[in-house]
Short mmCIF file of C-alpha atoms and ligand atoms in Angstrom, two decimals:
data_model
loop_
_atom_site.label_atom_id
_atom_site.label_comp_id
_atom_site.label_asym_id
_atom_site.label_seq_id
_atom_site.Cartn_x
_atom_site.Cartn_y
_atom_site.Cartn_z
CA UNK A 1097 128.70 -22.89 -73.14
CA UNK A 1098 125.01 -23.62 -72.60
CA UNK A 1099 121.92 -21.08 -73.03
CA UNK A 1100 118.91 -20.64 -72.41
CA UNK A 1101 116.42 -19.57 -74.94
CA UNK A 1102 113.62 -17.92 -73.41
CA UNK A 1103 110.04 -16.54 -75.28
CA UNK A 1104 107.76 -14.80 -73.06
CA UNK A 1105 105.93 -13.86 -71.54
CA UNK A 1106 103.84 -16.89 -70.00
CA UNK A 1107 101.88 -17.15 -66.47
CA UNK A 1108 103.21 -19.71 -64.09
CA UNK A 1109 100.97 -22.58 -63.23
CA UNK A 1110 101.06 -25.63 -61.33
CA UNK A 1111 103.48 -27.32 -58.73
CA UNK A 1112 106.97 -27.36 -58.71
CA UNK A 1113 108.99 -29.61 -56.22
CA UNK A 1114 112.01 -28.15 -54.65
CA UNK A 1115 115.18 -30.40 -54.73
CA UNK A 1116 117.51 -30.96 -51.81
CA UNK A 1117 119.25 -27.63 -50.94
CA UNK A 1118 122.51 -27.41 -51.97
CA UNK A 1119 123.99 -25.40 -49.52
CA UNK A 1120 122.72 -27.98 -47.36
CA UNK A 1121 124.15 -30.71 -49.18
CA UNK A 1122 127.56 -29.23 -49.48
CA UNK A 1123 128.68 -29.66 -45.69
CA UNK A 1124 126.59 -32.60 -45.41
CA UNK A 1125 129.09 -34.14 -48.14
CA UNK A 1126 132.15 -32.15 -46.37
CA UNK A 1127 131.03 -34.12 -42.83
CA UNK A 1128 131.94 -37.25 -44.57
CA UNK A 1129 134.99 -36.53 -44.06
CA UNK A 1130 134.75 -37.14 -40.27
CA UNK A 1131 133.10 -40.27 -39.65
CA UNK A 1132 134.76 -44.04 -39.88
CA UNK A 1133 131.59 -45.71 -41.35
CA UNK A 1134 129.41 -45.39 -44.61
CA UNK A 1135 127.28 -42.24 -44.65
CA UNK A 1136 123.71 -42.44 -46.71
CA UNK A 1137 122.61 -38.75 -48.15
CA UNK A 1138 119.17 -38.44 -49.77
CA UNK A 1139 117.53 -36.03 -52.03
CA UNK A 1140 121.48 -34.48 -52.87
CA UNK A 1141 120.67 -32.45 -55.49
CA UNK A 1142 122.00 -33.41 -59.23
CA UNK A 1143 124.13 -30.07 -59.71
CA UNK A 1144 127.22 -28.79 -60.45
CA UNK A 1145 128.45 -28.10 -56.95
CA UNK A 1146 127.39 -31.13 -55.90
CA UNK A 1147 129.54 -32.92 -58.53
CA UNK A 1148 132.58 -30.90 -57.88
CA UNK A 1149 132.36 -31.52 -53.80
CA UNK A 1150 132.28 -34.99 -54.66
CA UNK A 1151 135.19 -34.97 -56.93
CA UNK A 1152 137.06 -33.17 -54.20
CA UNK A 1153 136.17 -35.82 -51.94
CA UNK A 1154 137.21 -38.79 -53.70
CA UNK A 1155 140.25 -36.92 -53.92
CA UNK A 1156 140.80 -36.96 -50.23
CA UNK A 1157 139.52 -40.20 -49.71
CA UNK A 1158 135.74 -40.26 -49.72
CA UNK A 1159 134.41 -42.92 -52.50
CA UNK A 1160 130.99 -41.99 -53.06
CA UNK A 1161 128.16 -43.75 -55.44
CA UNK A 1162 125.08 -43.11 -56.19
CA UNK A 1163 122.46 -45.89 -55.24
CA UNK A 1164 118.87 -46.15 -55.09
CA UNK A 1165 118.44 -42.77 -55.42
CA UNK A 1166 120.94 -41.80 -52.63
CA UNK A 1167 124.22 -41.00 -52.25
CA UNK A 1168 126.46 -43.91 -50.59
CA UNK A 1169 129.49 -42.44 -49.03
CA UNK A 1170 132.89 -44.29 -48.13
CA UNK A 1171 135.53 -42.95 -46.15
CA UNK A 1172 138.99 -43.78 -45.94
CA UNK A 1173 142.15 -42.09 -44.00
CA UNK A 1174 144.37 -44.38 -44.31
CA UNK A 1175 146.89 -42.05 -46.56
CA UNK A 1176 145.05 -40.40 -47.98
CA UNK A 1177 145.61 -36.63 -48.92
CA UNK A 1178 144.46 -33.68 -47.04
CA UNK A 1179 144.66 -31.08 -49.73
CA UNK A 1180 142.09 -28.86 -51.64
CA UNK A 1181 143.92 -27.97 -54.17
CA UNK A 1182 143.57 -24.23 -55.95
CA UNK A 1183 141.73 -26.06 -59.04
CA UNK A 1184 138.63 -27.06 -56.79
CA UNK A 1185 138.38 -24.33 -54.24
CA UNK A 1186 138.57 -21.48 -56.82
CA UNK A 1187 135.40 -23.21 -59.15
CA UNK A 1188 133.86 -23.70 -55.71
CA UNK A 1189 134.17 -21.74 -52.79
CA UNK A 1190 132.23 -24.12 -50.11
CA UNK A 1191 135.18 -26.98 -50.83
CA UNK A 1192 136.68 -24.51 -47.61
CA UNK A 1193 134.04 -26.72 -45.68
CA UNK A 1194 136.26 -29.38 -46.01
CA UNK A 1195 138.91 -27.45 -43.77
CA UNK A 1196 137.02 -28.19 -40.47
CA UNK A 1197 136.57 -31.64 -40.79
CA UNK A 1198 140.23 -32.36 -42.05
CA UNK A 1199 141.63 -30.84 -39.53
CA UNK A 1200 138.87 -32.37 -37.01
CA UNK A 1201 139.64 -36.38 -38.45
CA UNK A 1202 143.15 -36.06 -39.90
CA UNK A 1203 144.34 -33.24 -37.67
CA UNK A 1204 146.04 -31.76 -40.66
CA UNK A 1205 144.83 -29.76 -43.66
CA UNK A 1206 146.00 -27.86 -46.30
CA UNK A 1207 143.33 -25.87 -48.45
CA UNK A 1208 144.15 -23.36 -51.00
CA UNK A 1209 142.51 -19.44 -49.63
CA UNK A 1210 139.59 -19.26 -52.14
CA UNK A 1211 139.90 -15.83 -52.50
CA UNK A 1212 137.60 -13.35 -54.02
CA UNK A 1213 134.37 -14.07 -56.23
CA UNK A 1214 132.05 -12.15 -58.64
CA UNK A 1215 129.87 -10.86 -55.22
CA UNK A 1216 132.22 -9.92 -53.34
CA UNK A 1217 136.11 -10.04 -51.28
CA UNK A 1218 134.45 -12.83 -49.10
CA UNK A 1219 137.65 -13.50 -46.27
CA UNK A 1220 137.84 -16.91 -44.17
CA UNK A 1221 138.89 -14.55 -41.25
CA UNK A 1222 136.07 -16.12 -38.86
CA UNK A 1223 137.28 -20.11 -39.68
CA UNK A 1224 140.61 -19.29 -38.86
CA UNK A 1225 140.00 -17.57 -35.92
CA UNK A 1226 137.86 -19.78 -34.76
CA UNK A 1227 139.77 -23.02 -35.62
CA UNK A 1228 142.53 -21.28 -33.85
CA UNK A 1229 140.93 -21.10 -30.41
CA UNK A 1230 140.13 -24.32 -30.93
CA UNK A 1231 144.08 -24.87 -30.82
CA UNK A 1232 144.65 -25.34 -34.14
CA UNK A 1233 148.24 -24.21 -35.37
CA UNK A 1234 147.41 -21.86 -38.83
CA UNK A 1235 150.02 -20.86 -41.39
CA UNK A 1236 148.98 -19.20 -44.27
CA UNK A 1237 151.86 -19.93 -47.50
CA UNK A 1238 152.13 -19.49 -51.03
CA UNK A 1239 147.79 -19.55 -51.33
CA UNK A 1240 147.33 -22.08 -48.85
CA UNK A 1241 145.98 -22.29 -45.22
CA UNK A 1242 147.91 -25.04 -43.43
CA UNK A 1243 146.74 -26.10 -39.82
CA UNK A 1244 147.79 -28.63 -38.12
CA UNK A 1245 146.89 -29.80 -34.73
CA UNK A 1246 147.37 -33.11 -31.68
CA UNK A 1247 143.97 -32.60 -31.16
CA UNK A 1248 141.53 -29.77 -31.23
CA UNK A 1249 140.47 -29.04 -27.52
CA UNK A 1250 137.03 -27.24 -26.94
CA UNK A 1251 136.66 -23.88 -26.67
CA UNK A 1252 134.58 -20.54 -26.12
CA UNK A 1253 135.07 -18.36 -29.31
CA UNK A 1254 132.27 -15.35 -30.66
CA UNK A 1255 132.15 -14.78 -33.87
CA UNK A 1256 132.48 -11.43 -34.75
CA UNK A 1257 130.88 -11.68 -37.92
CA UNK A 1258 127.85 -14.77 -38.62
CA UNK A 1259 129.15 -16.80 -41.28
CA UNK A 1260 127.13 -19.63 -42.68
CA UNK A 1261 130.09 -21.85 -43.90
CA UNK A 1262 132.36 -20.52 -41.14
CA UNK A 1263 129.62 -21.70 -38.13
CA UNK A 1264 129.70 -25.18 -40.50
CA UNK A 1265 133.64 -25.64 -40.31
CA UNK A 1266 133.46 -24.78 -36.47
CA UNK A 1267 130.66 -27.55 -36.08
CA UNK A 1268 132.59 -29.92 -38.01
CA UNK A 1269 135.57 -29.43 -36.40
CA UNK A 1270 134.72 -29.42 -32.80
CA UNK A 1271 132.74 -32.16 -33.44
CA UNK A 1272 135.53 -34.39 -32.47
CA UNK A 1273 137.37 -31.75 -30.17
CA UNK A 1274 138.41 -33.16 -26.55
CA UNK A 1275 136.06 -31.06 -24.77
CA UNK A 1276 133.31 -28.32 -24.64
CA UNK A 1277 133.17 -25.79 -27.42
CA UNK A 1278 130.35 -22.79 -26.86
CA UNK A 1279 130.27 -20.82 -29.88
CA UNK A 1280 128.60 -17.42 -29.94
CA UNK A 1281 126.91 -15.60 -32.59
CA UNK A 1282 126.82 -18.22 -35.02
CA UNK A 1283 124.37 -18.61 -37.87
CA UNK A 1284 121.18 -19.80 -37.43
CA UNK A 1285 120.60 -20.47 -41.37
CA UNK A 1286 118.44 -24.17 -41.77
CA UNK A 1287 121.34 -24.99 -43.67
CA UNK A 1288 123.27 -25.09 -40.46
CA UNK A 1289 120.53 -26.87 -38.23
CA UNK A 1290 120.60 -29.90 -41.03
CA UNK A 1291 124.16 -30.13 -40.78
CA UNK A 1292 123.63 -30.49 -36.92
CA UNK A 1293 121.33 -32.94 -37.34
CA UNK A 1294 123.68 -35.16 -39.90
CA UNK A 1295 126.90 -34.83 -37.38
CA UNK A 1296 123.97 -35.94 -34.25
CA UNK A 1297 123.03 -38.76 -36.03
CA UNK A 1298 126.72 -39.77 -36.61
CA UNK A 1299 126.95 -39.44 -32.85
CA UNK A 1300 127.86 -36.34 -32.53
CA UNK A 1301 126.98 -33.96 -29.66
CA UNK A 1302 125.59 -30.54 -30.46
CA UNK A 1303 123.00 -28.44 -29.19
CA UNK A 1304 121.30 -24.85 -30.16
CA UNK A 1305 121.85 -25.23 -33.82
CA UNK A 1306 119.16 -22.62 -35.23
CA UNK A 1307 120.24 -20.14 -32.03
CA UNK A 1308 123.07 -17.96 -31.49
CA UNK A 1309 124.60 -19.77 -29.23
CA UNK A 1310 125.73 -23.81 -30.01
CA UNK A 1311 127.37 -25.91 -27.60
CA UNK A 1312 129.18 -29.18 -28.61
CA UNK A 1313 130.70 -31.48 -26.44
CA UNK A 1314 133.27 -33.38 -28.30
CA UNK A 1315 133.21 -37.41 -29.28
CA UNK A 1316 135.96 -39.67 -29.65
CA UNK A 1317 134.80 -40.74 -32.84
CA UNK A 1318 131.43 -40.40 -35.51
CA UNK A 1319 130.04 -43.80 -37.45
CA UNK A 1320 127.44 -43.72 -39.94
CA UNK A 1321 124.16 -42.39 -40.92
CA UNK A 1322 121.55 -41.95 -43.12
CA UNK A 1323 120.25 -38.49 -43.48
CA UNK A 1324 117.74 -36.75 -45.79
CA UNK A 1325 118.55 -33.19 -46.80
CA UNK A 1326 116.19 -30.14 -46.25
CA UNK A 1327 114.38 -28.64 -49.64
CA UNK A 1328 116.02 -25.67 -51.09
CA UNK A 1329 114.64 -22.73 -49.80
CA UNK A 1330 116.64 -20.52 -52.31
CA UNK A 1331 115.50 -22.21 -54.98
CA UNK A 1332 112.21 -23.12 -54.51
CA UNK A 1333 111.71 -19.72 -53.15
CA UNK A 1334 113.22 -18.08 -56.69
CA UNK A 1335 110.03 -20.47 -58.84
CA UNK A 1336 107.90 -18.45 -55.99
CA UNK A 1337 108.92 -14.89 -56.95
CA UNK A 1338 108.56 -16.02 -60.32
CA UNK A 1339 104.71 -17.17 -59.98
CA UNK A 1340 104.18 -13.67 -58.33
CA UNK A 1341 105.99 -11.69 -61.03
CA UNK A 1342 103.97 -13.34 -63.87
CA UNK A 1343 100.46 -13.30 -62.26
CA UNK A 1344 100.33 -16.57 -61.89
CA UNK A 1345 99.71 -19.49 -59.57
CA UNK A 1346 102.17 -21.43 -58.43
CA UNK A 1347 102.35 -24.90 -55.35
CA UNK A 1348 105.91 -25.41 -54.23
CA UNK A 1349 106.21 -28.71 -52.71
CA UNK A 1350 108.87 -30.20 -50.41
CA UNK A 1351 110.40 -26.66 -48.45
CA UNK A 1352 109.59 -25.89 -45.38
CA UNK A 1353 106.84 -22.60 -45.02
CA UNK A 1354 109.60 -21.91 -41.71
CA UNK A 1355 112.39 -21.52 -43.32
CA UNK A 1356 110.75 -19.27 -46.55
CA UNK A 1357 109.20 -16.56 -44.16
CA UNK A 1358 110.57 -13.79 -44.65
CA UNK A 1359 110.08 -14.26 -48.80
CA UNK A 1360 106.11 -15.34 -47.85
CA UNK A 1361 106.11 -12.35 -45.54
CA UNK A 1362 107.31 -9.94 -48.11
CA UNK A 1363 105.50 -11.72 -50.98
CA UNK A 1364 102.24 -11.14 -49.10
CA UNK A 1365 102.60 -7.30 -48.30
CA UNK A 1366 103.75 -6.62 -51.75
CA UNK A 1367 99.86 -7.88 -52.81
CA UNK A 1368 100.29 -11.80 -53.42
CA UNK A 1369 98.29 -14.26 -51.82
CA UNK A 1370 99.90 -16.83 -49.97
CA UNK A 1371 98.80 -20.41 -48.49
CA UNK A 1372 100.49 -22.97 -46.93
CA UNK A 1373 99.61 -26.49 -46.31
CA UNK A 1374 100.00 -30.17 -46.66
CA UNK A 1375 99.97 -29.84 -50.28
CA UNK A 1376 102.90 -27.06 -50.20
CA UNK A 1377 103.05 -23.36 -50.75
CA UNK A 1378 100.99 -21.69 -52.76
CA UNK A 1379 101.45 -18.27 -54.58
CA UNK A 1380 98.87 -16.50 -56.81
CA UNK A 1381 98.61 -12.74 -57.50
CA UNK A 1382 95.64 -11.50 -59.59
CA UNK A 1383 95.87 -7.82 -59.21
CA UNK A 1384 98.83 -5.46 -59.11
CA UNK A 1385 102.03 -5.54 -57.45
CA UNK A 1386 102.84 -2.89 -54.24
CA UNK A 1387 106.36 -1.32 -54.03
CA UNK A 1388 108.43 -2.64 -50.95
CA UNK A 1389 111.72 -2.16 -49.48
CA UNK A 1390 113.86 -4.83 -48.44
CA UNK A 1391 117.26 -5.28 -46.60
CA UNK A 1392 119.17 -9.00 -46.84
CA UNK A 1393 120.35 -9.90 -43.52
CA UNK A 1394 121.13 -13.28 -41.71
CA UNK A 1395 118.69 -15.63 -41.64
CA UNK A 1396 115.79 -15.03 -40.08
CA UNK A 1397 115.88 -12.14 -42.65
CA UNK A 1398 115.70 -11.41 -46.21
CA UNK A 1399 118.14 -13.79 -47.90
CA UNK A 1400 120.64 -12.21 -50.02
CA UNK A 1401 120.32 -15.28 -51.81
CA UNK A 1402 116.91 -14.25 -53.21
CA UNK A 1403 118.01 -10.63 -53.48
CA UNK A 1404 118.60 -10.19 -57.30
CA UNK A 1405 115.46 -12.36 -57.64
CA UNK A 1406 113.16 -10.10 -55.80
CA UNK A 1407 114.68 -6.85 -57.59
CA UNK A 1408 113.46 -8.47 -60.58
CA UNK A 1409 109.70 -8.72 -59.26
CA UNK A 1410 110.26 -5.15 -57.97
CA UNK A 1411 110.53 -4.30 -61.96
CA UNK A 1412 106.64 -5.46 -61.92
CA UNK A 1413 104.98 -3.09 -59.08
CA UNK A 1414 104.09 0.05 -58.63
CA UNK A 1415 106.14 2.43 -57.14
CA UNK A 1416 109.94 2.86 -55.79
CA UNK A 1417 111.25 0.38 -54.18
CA UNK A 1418 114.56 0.44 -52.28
CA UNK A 1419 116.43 -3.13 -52.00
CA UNK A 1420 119.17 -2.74 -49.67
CA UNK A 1421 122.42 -5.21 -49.82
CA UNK A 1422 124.20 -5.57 -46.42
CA UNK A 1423 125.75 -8.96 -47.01
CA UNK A 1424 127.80 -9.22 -49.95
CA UNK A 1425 129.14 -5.78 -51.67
CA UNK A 1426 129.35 -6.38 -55.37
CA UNK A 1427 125.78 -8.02 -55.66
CA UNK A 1428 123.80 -5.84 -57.69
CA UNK A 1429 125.66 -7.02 -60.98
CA UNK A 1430 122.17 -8.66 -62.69
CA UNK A 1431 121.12 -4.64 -62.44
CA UNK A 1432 122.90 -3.65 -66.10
CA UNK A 1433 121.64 -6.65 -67.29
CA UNK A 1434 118.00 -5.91 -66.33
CA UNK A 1435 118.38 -2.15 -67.69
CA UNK A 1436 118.62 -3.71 -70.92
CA UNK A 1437 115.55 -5.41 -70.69
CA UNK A 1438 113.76 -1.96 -70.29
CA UNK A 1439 114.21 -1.91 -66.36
CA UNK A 1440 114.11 1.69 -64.25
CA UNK A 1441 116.74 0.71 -61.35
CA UNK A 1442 119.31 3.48 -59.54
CA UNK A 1443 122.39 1.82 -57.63
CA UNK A 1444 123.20 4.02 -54.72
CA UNK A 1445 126.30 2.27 -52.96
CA UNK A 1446 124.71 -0.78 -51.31
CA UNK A 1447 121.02 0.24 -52.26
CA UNK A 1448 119.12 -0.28 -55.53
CA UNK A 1449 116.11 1.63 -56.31
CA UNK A 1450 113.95 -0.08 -58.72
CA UNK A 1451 110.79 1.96 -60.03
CA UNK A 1452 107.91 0.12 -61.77
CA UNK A 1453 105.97 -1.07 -63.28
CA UNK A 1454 107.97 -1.24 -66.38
CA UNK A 1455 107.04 -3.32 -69.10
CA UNK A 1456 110.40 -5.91 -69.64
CA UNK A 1457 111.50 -6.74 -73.47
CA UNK A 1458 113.39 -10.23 -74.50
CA UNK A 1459 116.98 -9.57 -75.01
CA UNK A 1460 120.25 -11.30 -75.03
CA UNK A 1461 121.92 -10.84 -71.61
CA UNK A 1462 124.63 -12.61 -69.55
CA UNK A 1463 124.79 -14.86 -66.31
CA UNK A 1464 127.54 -13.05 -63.86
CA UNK A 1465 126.84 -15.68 -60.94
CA UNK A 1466 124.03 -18.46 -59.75
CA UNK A 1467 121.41 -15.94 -58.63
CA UNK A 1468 122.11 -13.64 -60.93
CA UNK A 1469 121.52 -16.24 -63.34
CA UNK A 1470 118.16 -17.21 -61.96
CA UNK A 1471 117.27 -13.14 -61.80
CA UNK A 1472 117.35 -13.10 -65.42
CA UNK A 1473 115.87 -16.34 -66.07
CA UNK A 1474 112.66 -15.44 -64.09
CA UNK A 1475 112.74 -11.99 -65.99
CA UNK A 1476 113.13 -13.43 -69.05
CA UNK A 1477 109.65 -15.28 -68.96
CA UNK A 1478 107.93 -12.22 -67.90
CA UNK A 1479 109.50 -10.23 -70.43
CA UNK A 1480 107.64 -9.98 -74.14
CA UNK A 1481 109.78 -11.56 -76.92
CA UNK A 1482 112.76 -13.64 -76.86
CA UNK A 1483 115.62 -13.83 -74.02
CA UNK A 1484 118.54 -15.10 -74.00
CA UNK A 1485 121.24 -16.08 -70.73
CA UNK A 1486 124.28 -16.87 -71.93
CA UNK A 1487 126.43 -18.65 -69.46
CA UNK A 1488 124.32 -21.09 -68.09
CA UNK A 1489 127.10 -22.80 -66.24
CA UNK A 1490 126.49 -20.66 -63.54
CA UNK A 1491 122.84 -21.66 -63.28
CA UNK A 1492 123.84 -25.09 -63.43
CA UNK A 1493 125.79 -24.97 -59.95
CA UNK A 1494 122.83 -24.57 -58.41
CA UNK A 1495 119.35 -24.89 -60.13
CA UNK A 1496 118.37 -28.85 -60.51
CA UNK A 1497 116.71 -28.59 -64.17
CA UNK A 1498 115.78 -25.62 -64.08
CA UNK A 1499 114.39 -25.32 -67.65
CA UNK A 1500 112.29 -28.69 -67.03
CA UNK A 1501 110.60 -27.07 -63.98
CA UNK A 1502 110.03 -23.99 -65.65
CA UNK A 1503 108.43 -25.87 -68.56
CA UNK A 1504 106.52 -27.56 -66.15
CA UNK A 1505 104.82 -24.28 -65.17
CA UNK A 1506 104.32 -23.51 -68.71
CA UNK A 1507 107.09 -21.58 -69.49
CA UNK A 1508 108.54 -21.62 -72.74
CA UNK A 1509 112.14 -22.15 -72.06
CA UNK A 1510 114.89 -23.91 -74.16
CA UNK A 1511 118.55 -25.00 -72.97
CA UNK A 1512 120.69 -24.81 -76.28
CA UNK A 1513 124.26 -26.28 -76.26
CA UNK A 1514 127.06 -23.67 -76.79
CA UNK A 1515 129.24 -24.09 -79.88
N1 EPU B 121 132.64 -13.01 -43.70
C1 EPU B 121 133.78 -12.49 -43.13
N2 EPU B 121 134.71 -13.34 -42.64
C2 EPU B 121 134.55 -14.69 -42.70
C3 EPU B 121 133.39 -15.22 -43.26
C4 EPU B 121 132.44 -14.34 -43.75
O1 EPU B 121 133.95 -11.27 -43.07
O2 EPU B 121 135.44 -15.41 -42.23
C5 EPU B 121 131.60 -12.10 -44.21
C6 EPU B 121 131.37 -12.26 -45.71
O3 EPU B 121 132.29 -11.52 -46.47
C7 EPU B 121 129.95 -11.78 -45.85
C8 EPU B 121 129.29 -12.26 -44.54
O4 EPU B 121 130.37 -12.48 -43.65
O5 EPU B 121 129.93 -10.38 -45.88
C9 EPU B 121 128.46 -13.51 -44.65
O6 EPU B 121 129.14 -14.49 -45.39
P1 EPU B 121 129.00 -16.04 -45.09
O7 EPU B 121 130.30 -16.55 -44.57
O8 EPU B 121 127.79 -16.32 -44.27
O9 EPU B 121 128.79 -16.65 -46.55
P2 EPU B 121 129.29 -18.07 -46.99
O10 EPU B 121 129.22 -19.01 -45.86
O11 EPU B 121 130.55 -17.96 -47.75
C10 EPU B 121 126.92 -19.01 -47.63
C11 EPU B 121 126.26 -19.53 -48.85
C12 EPU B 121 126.04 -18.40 -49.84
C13 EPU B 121 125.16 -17.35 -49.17
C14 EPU B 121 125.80 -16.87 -47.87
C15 EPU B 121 124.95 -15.91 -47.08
C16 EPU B 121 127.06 -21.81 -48.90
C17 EPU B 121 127.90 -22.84 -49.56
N3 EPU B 121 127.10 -20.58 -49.42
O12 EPU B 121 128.16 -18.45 -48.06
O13 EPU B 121 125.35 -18.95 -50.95
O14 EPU B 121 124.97 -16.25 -50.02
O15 EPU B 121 126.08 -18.00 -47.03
O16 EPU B 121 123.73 -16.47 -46.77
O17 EPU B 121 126.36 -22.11 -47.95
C18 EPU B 121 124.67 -19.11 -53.19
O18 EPU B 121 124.17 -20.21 -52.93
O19 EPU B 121 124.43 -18.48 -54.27
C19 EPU B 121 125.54 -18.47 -52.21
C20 EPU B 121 126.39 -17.49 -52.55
#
């Protein structure tokens, strides 16, 4: 297993570009599964998630290669299987994107119940429900879901919780659904408004992606596209948080200022200094950090995504700050971690009080999951003396080089292969 050997602590400087967003690129690769022609994805990021969604898909009958840069997809039904096995879904829970467009194409699918995860119980409740009003005929057996269908037929159905992956499956599969679907109090994540935008440009019909409410009027049938993926928010906005929590000064090219406002909001009234333009974001912070309370929420609010990340700045200002967790229950694990690097944080149920400034000191913690991972990484360079993450792997699903880009920035950071 992988570390990462980390001496600090060093000031960020320069520009760092963000890579495609994963979470992006996942149902992007799932909505492959729908269409009869080639699909073209650029700027698919080169992780570990990525690899695994492809693997799946080959599986079920999606060649894909990697060409100019791109990612050249090939689908083919003919016979092909319309299983996600246990293996796949339970290394990765988004392969349950591939439920919605299975059952959308191939009217069948059987995908193993992924189960719980190191954040939390995280049910599929919503995508069945959902795929159900859509007509769909769910069994649950021995692990699996199995649905089955003559043809989806559109539908109203509300969501009574907004689920990112769950709005994705619903788009996918009523995407070829013989009728109107309206769905209601969906997510309005970016993530989901790119997906939109891939299954429009295969000739798909939806509208309102980005707003509570998304109507799609079923096709007959999706062809081809070619389709860039958005810049990672998540990521690019974790090198941000970093270039605040080491005084430095840091350009993030290639994510949109939109879909980072709530970080550049918070960012800014905990005493950075923020500008965005053609050339990209820019974070610097000279003086001291200000205390701030945040709660994660659905996009448009605090991501829970950058969560652990921002509890890690909070180490670095002055005063209590109370970071609220309202998505995910079991998300605080980086906390123990950081309380052996010298941090001052409370856990009260869902809420974390972190009281700083407290200077942080190098030592040898471990990665529980991907932004966990990235918490301690971005601690670890502020930190004096040497850090080490252990478990990289988890890093790996979802950070595109990390240690090059943090290099970049003049970090001093050094992946060294596990025994
Ligand atoms: N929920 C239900 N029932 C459902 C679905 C969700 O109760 O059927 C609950 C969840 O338990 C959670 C809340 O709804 O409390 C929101 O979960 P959501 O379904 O939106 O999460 P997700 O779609 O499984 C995606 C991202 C996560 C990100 C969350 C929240 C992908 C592939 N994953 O997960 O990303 O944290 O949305 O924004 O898009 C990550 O990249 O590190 C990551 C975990």
């Amino acid at each position: 297993m992988d570390r990462f050997h980390i001496h600090g602590p060093s000031r960020l400087v320069g520009t760092v570009a963000a890579s495609g967003a994963k979470n992006a690129a996942l149902p992007a690769l799932a909505a492959t599964l729908l269409a009869d022609e080639p699909v073209v994805l650029r700027r698919v990021p080169k992780v570990r998630d990525i690899a695994t969604m492809r693997r799946l898909l080959g599986y079920l009958g999606v060649d894909s290669h990697d060409r100019d840069g791109a990612v050249r997809l090939i689908p083919g039904h003919d016979g092909a299987s319309f299983e996600a096995m246990y293996d796949m879904v339970k290394t990765m829970r988004a392969s349950v994107l591939v439920l919605g467009a299975l059952l959308g194409r191939r009217r069948r699918a059987r995908v193993s119940l992924p189960g719980g995860c190191a954040i939390g119980v995280r049910p599929i409740d919503q995508h069945l429900k959902g795929l159900d009003a859509l007509g769909a005929q769910i069994k649950l057996e021995h692990g699996y879901v199995m649905a089955e269908t003559k043809r989806l037929c559109g539908a109203r159905f509300r969501f009574d919780v907004q689920t990112v992956t769950g709005t994705e499956n619903l788009l996918m599969a009523a995407a070829l659904a013989d009728g109107e679907t309206v769905l209601d109090n969906c997510a309005r994540e970016p993530e989901v408004v790119d997906l939109a935008d891939l299954l429009n440009a295969m000739g798909a019909r939806i509208e309102g992606a980005g707003e509570e409410t998304i109507r799609i009027e079923g096709v007959d049938q999706l062809g081809g596209a070619e389709h860039e993926i958005i810049g990672d928010r998540i990521e690019g906005g974790t090198y941000l948080v970093a270039a605040a929590m080491t005084g430095g000064d840091v350009t993030l090219t290639g994510a949109a200022p939109a879909d980072l406002g709530p970080l550049l909001e918070t960012l800014a009234a905990i005493g950075a200094d923020i500008s965005a333009g053609e050339a990209g974001i820019r974070v610097r912070r000279n003086g001291p950090l200000r205390a701030h309370d945040v709660v994660t929420a659905p996009h448009p609010g605090f991501p829970t995504d950058l969560q652990a990340q921002y509890l890690a700045l909070m180490t670095q200002a002055e005063g209590a700050s109370r970071i609220t967790e309202t998505i995910f229950e079991n998300r605080f694990q980086h906390v123990a971690e950081l309380l052996r690097m010298g941090a001052d944080i409370q856990i009260e149920g869902r809420e974390a009080v972190v009281r700083g400034p407290r200077p942080l000191s190098g030592a040898n913690v471990m990665a529980t999951d991907l932004r966990a991972s990235a918490c301690l990484v971005v601690a670890g360079v502020a930190a004096t003396g040497e850090t080490v993450v252990d478990r990289i792997y988890h890093l790996d699903r979802g950070y595109e080089g990390m240690e090059l880009k943090l290099q970049a920035l003049g970090a001093r950071v050094e992946r060294v292969a596990g025994p």
